[in-house]
PDB file of C-alpha atoms in Angstrom:
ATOM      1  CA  UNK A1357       0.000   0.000   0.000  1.00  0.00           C
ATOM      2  CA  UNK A1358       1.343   3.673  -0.792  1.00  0.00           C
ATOM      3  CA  UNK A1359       1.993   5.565   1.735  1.00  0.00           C
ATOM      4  CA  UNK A1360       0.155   8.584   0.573  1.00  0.00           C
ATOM      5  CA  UNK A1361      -2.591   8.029  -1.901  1.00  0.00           C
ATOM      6  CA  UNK A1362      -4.890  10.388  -4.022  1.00  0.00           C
ATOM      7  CA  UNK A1363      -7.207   9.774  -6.400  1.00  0.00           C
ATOM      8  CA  UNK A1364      -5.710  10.580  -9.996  1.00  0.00           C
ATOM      9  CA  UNK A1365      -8.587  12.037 -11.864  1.00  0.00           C
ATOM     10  CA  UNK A1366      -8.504  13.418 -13.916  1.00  0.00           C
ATOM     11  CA  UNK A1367     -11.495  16.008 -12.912  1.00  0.00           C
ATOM     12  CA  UNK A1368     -12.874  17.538 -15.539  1.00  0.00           C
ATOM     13  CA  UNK A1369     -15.230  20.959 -14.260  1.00  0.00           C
ATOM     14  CA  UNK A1370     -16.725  23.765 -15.935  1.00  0.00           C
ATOM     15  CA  UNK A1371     -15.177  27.207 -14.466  1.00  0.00           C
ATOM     16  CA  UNK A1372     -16.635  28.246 -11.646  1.00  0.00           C
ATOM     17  CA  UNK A1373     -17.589  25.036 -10.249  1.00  0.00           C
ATOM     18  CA  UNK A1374     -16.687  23.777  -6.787  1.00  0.00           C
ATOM     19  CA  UNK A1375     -13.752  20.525  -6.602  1.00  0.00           C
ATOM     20  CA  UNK A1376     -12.668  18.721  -3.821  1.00  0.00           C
ATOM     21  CA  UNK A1377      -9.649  16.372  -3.787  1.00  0.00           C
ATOM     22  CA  UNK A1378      -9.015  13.686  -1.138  1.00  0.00           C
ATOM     23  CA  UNK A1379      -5.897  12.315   0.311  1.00  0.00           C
ATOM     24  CA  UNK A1380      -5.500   9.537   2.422  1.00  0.00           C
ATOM     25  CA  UNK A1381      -2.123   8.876   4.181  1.00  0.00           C
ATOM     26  CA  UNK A1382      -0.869   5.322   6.052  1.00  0.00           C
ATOM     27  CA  UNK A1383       1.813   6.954   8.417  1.00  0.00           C
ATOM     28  CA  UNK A1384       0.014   8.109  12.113  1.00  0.00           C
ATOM     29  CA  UNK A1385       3.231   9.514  13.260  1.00  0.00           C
ATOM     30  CA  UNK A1386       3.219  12.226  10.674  1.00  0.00           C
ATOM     31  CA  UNK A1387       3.703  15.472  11.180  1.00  0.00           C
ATOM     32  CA  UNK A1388       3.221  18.443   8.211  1.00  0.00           C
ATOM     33  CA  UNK A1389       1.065  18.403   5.504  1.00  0.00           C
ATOM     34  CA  UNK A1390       0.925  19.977   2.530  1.00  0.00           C
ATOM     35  CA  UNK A1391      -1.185  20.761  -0.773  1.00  0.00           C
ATOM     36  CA  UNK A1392       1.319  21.533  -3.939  1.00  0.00           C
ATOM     37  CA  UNK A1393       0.431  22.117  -7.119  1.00  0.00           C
ATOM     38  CA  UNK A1394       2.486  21.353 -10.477  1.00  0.00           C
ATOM     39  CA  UNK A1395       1.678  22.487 -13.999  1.00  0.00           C
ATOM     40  CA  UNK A1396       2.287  20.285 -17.195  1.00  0.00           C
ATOM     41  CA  UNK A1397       5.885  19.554 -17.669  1.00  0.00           C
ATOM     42  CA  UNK A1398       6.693  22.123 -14.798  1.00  0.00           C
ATOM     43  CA  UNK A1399       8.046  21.541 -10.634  1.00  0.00           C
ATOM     44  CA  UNK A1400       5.835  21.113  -7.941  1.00  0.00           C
ATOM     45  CA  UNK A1401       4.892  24.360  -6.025  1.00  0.00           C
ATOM     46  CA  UNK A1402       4.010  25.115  -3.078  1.00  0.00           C
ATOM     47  CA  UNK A1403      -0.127  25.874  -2.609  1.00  0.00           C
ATOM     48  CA  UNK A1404      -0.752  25.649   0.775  1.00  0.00           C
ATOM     49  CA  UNK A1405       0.128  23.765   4.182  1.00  0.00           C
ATOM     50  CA  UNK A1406      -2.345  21.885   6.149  1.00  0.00           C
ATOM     51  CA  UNK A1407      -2.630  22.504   9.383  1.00  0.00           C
ATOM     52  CA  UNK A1408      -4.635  20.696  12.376  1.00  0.00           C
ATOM     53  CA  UNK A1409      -7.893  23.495  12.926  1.00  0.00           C
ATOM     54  CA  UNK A1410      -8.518  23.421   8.781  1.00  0.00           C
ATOM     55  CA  UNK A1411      -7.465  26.631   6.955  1.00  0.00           C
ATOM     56  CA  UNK A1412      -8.523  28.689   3.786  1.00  0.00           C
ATOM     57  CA  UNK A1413      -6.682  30.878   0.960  1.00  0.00           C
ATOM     58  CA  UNK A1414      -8.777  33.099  -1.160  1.00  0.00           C
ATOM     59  CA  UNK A1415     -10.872  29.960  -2.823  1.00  0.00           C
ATOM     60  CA  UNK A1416      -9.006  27.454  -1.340  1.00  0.00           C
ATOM     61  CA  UNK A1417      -9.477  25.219   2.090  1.00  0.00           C
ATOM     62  CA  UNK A1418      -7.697  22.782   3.361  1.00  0.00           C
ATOM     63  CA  UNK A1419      -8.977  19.982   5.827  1.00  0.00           C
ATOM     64  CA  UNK A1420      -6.801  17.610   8.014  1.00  0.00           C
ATOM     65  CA  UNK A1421      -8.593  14.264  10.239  1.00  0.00           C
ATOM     66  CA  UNK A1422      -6.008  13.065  12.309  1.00  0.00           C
ATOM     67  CA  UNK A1423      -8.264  10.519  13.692  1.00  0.00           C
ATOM     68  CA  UNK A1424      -9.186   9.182  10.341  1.00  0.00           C
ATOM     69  CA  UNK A1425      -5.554  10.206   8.298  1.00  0.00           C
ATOM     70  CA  UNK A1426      -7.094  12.188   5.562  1.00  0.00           C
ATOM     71  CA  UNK A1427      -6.282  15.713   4.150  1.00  0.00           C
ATOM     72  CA  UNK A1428      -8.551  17.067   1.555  1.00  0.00           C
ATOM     73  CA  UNK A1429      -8.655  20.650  -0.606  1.00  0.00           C
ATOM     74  CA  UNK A1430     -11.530  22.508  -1.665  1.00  0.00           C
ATOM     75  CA  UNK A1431     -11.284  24.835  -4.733  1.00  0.00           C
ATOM     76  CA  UNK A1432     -14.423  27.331  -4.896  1.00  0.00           C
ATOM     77  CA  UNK A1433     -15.168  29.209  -8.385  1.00  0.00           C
ATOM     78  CA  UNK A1434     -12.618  27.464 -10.223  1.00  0.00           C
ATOM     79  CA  UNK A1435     -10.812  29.171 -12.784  1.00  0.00           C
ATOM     80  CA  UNK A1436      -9.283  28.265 -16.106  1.00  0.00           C
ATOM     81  CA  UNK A1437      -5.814  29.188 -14.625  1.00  0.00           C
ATOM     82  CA  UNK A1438      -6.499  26.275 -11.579  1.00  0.00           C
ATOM     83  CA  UNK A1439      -5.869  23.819 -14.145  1.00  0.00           C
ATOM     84  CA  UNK A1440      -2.959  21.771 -12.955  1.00  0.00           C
ATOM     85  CA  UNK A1441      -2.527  18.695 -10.697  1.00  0.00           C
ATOM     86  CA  UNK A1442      -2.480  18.428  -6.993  1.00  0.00           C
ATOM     87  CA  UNK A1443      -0.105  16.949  -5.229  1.00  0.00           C
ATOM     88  CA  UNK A1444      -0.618  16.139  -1.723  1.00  0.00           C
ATOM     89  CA  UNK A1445       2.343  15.682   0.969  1.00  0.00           C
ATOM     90  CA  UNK A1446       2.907  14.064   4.118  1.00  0.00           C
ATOM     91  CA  UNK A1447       5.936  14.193   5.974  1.00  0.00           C
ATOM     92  CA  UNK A1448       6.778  11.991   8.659  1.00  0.00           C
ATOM     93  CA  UNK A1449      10.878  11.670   8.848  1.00  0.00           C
ATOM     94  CA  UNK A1450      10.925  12.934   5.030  1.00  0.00           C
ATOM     95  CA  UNK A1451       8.243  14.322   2.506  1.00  0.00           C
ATOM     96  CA  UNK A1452       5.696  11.674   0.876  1.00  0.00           C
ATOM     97  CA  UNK A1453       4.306  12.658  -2.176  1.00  0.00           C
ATOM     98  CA  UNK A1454       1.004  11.053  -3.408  1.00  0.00           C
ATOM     99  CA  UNK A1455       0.473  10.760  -7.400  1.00  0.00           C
ATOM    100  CA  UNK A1456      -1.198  13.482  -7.807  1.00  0.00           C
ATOM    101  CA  UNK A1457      -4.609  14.628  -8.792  1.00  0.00           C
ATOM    102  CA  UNK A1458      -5.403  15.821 -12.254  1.00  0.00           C
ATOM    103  CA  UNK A1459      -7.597  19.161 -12.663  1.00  0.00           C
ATOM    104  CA  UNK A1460      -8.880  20.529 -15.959  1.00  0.00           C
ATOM    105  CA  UNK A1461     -11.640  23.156 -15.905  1.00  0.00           C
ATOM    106  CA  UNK A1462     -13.020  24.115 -19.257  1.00  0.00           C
ATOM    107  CA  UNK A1463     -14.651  27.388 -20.120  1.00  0.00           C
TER     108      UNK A1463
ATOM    109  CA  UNK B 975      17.530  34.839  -7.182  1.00  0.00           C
ATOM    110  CA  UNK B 976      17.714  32.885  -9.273  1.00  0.00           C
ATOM    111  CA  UNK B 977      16.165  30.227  -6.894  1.00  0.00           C
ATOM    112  CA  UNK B 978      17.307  26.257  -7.669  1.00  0.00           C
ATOM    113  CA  UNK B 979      18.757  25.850 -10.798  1.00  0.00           C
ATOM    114  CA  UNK B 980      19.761  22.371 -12.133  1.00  0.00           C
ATOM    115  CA  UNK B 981      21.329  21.437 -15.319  1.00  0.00           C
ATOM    116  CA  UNK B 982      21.034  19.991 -17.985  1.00  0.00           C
ATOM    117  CA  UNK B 983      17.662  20.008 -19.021  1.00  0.00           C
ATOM    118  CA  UNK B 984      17.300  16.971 -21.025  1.00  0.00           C
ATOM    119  CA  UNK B 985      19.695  14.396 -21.398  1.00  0.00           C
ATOM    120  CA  UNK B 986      19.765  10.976 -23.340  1.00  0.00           C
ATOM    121  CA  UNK B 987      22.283   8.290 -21.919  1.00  0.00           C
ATOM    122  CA  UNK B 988      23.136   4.557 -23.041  1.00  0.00           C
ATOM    123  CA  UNK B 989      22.752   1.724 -20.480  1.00  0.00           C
ATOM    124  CA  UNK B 990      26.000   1.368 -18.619  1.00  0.00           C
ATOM    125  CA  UNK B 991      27.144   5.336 -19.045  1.00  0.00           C
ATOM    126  CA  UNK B 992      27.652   7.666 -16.285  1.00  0.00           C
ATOM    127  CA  UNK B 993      26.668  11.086 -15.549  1.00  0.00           C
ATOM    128  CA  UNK B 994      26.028  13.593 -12.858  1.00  0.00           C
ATOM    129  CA  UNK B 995      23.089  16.134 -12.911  1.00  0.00           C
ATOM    130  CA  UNK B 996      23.927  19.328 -11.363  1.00  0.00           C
ATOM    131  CA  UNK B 997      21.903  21.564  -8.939  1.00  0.00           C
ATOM    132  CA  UNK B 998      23.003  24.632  -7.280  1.00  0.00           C
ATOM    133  CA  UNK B 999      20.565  27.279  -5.069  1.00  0.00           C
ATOM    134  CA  UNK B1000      21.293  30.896  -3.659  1.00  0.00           C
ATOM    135  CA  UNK B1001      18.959  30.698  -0.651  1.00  0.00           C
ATOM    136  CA  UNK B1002      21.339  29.772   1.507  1.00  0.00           C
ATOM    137  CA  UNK B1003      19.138  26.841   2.562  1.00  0.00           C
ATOM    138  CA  UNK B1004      20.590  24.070   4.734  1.00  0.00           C
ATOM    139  CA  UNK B1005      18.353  21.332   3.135  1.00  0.00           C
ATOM    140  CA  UNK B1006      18.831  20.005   0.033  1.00  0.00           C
ATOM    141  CA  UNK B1007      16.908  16.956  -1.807  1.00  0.00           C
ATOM    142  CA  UNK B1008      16.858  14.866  -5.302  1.00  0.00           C
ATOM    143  CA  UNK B1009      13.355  13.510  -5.961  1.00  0.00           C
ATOM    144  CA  UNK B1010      12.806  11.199  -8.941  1.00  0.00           C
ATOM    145  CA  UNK B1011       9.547  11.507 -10.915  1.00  0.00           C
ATOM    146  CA  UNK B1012       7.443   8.379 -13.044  1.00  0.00           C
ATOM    147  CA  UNK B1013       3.833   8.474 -14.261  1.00  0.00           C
ATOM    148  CA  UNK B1014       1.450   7.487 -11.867  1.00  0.00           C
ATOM    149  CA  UNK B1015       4.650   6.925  -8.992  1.00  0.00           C
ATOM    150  CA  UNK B1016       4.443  10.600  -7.653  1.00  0.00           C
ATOM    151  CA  UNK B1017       7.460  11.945  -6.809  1.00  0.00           C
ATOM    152  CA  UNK B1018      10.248   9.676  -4.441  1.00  0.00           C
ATOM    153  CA  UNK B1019      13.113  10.499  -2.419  1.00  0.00           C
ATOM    154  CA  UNK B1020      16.513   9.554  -3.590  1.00  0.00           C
ATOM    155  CA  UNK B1021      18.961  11.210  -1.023  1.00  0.00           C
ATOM    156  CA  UNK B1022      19.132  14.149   0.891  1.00  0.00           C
ATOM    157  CA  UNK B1023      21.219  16.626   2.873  1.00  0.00           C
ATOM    158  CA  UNK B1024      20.957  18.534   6.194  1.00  0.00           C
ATOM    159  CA  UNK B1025      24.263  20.567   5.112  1.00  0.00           C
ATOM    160  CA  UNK B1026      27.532  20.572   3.558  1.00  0.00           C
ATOM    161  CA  UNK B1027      29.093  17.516   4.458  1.00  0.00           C
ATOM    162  CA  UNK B1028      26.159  15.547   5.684  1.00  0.00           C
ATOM    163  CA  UNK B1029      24.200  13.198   3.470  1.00  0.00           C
ATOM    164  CA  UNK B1030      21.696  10.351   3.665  1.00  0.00           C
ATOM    165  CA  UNK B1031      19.425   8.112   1.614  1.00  0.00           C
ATOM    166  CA  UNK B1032      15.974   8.484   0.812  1.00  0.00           C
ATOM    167  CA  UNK B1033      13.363   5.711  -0.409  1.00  0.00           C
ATOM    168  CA  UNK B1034      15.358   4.652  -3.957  1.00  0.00           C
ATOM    169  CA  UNK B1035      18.937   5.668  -3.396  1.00  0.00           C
ATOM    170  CA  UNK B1036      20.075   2.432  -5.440  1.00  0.00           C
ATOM    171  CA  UNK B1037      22.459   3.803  -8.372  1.00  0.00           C
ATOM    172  CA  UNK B1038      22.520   7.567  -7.331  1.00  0.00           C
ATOM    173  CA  UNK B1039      25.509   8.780  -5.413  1.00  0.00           C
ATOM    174  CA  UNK B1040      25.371  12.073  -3.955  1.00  0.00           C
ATOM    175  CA  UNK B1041      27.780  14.536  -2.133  1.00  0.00           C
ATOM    176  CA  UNK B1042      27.397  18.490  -0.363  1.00  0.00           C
ATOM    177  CA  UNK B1043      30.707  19.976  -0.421  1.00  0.00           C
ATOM    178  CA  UNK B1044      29.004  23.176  -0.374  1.00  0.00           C
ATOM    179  CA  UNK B1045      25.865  24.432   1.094  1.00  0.00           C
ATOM    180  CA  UNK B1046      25.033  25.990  -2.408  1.00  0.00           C
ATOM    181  CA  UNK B1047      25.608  22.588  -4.235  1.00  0.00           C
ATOM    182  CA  UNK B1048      24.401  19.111  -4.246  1.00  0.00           C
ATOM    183  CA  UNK B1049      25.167  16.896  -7.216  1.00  0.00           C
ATOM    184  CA  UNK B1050      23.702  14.006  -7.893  1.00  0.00           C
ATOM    185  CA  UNK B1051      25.531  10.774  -9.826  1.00  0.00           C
ATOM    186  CA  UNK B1052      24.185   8.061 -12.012  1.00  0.00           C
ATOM    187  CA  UNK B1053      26.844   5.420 -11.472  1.00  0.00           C
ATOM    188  CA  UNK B1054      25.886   3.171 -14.748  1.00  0.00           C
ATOM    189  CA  UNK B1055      22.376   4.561 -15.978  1.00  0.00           C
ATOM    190  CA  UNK B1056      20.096   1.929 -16.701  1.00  0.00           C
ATOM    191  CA  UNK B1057      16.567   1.865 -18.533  1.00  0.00           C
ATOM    192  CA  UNK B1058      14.829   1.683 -14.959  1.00  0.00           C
ATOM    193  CA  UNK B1059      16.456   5.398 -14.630  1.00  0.00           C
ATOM    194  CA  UNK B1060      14.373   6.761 -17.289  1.00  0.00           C
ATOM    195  CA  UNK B1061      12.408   9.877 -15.644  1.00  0.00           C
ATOM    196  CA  UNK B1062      12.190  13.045 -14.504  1.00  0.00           C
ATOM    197  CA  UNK B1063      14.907  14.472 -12.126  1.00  0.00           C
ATOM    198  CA  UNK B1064      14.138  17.180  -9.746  1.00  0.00           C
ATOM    199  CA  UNK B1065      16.154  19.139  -6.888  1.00  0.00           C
ATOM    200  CA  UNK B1066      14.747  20.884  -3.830  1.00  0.00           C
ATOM    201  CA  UNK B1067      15.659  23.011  -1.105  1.00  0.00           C
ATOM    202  CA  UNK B1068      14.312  24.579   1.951  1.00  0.00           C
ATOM    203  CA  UNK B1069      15.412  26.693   4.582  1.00  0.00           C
ATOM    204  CA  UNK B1070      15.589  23.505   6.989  1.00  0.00           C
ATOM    205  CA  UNK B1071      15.096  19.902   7.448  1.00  0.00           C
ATOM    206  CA  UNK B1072      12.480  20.426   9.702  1.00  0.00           C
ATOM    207  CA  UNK B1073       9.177  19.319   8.249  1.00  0.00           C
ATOM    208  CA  UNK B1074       7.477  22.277   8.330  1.00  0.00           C
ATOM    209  CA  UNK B1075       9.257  24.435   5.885  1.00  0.00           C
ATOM    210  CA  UNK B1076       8.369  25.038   2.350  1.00  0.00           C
ATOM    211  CA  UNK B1077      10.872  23.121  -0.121  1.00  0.00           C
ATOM    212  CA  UNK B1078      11.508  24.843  -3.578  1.00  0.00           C
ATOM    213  CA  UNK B1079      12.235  23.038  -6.813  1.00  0.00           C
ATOM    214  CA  UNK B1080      14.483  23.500  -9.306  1.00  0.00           C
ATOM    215  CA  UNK B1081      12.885  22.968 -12.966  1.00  0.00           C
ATOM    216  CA  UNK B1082      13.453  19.029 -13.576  1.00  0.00           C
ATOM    217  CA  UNK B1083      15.986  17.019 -15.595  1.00  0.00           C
ATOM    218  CA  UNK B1084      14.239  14.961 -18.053  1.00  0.00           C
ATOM    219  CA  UNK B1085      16.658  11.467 -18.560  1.00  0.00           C
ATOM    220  CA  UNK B1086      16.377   9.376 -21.102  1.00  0.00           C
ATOM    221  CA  UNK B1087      18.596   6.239 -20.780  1.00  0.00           C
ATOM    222  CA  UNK B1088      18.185   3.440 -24.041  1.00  0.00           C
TER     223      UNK B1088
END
């Protein structure tokens, strides 16, 4: 089993719809979590950590369970420029990456 | 800045051949990483560093060598590339090794090896 899995998608959405991607991690001990993001043929980026109490950027929340090991990211009134995939990342004694979840959104 | 840089860009190698892919950064960041990318794999650890003269191994360190002479560089080495070495190459860095910090990426070395 992988220690960090996602589902790959891809999601395909009409712009301004609302997307959620889940991520489900093996690990209890870990630590940090994060949401990057990586365009086609580009390096990951950074989007946004996770942290415990949930937390929100502009159009974007994040959601940790401890209890049930699962981080998931909410993108409201998606634009065409939120096409990418989402990576999610655990760290425990060193960062986890899952596969990564594909996002188109179409006009 | 100019961030993390790594060269080359592409490269195509024969089984058997050696090569080292460079990556440098001007952050000054103690923490450096090589990640390895395949379709549907997500990205994996190959080796890391905490600082200039300290390395260790990450999750597929077989056939990569690394060293940190420098806290601006950390090369990593293909000993004798093999097919199974076909992918995308990328370097990170962060201010720490602490968890919590942000790591940047450089922008991927595509390897081709026939």
């Amino acid at each position: 089993r992988k220690e960090v899995e996602q589902d790959p998608g891809p999601f395909n959405v009409p712009e301004g719809a609302t997307v959620a991607f889940n991520c489900t991690y093996s690990n209890s001990a870990s630590q940090s979590f994060f949401w990057y993001r990586q365009d086609c043929r580009k390096e990951p980026k950074l989007l946004m950590s996770v942290y415990s109490s949930g937390n929100e950027d502009g159009r974007f929340t994040a959601q940790l369970n401890r209890a049930s090991q699962y981080i998931s990211l909410l993108i409201r009134d998606s634009k065409l420029s939120d096409s990418a995939t989402y990576l999610c990342v655990v760290n425990s004694n060193d960062m986890r990456f899952g596969a990564g979840t594909r996002l188109t959104v179409k006009p | 800045n100019a961030g993390v840089t790594q060269t080359p860009k592409f490269q195509v190698l024969k089984t058997g051949q050696s090569m080292t892919l460079q990556c440098a950064q001007d952050m000054n960041h103690e923490y450096m990483s090589w990640y390895r990318q395949d379709p549907g794999m997500g990205l994996r650890l190959i080796h890391y560093s905490v600082g200039a003269g300290i390395t260790d191994q990450g999750e597929v360190p077989n056939g990569y060598n690394v060293s940190r002479s420098t806290t601006e560089d950390f090369p990593l080495r293909l000993l004798s590339a093999a097919p199974s070495q076909t992918s995308v190459y990328f370097c990170a860095s962060s201010y720490s090794g602490i968890s919590s910090y942000e790591q940047y990426f450089g922008p991927g070395t595509r390897l081709t090896v026939t």
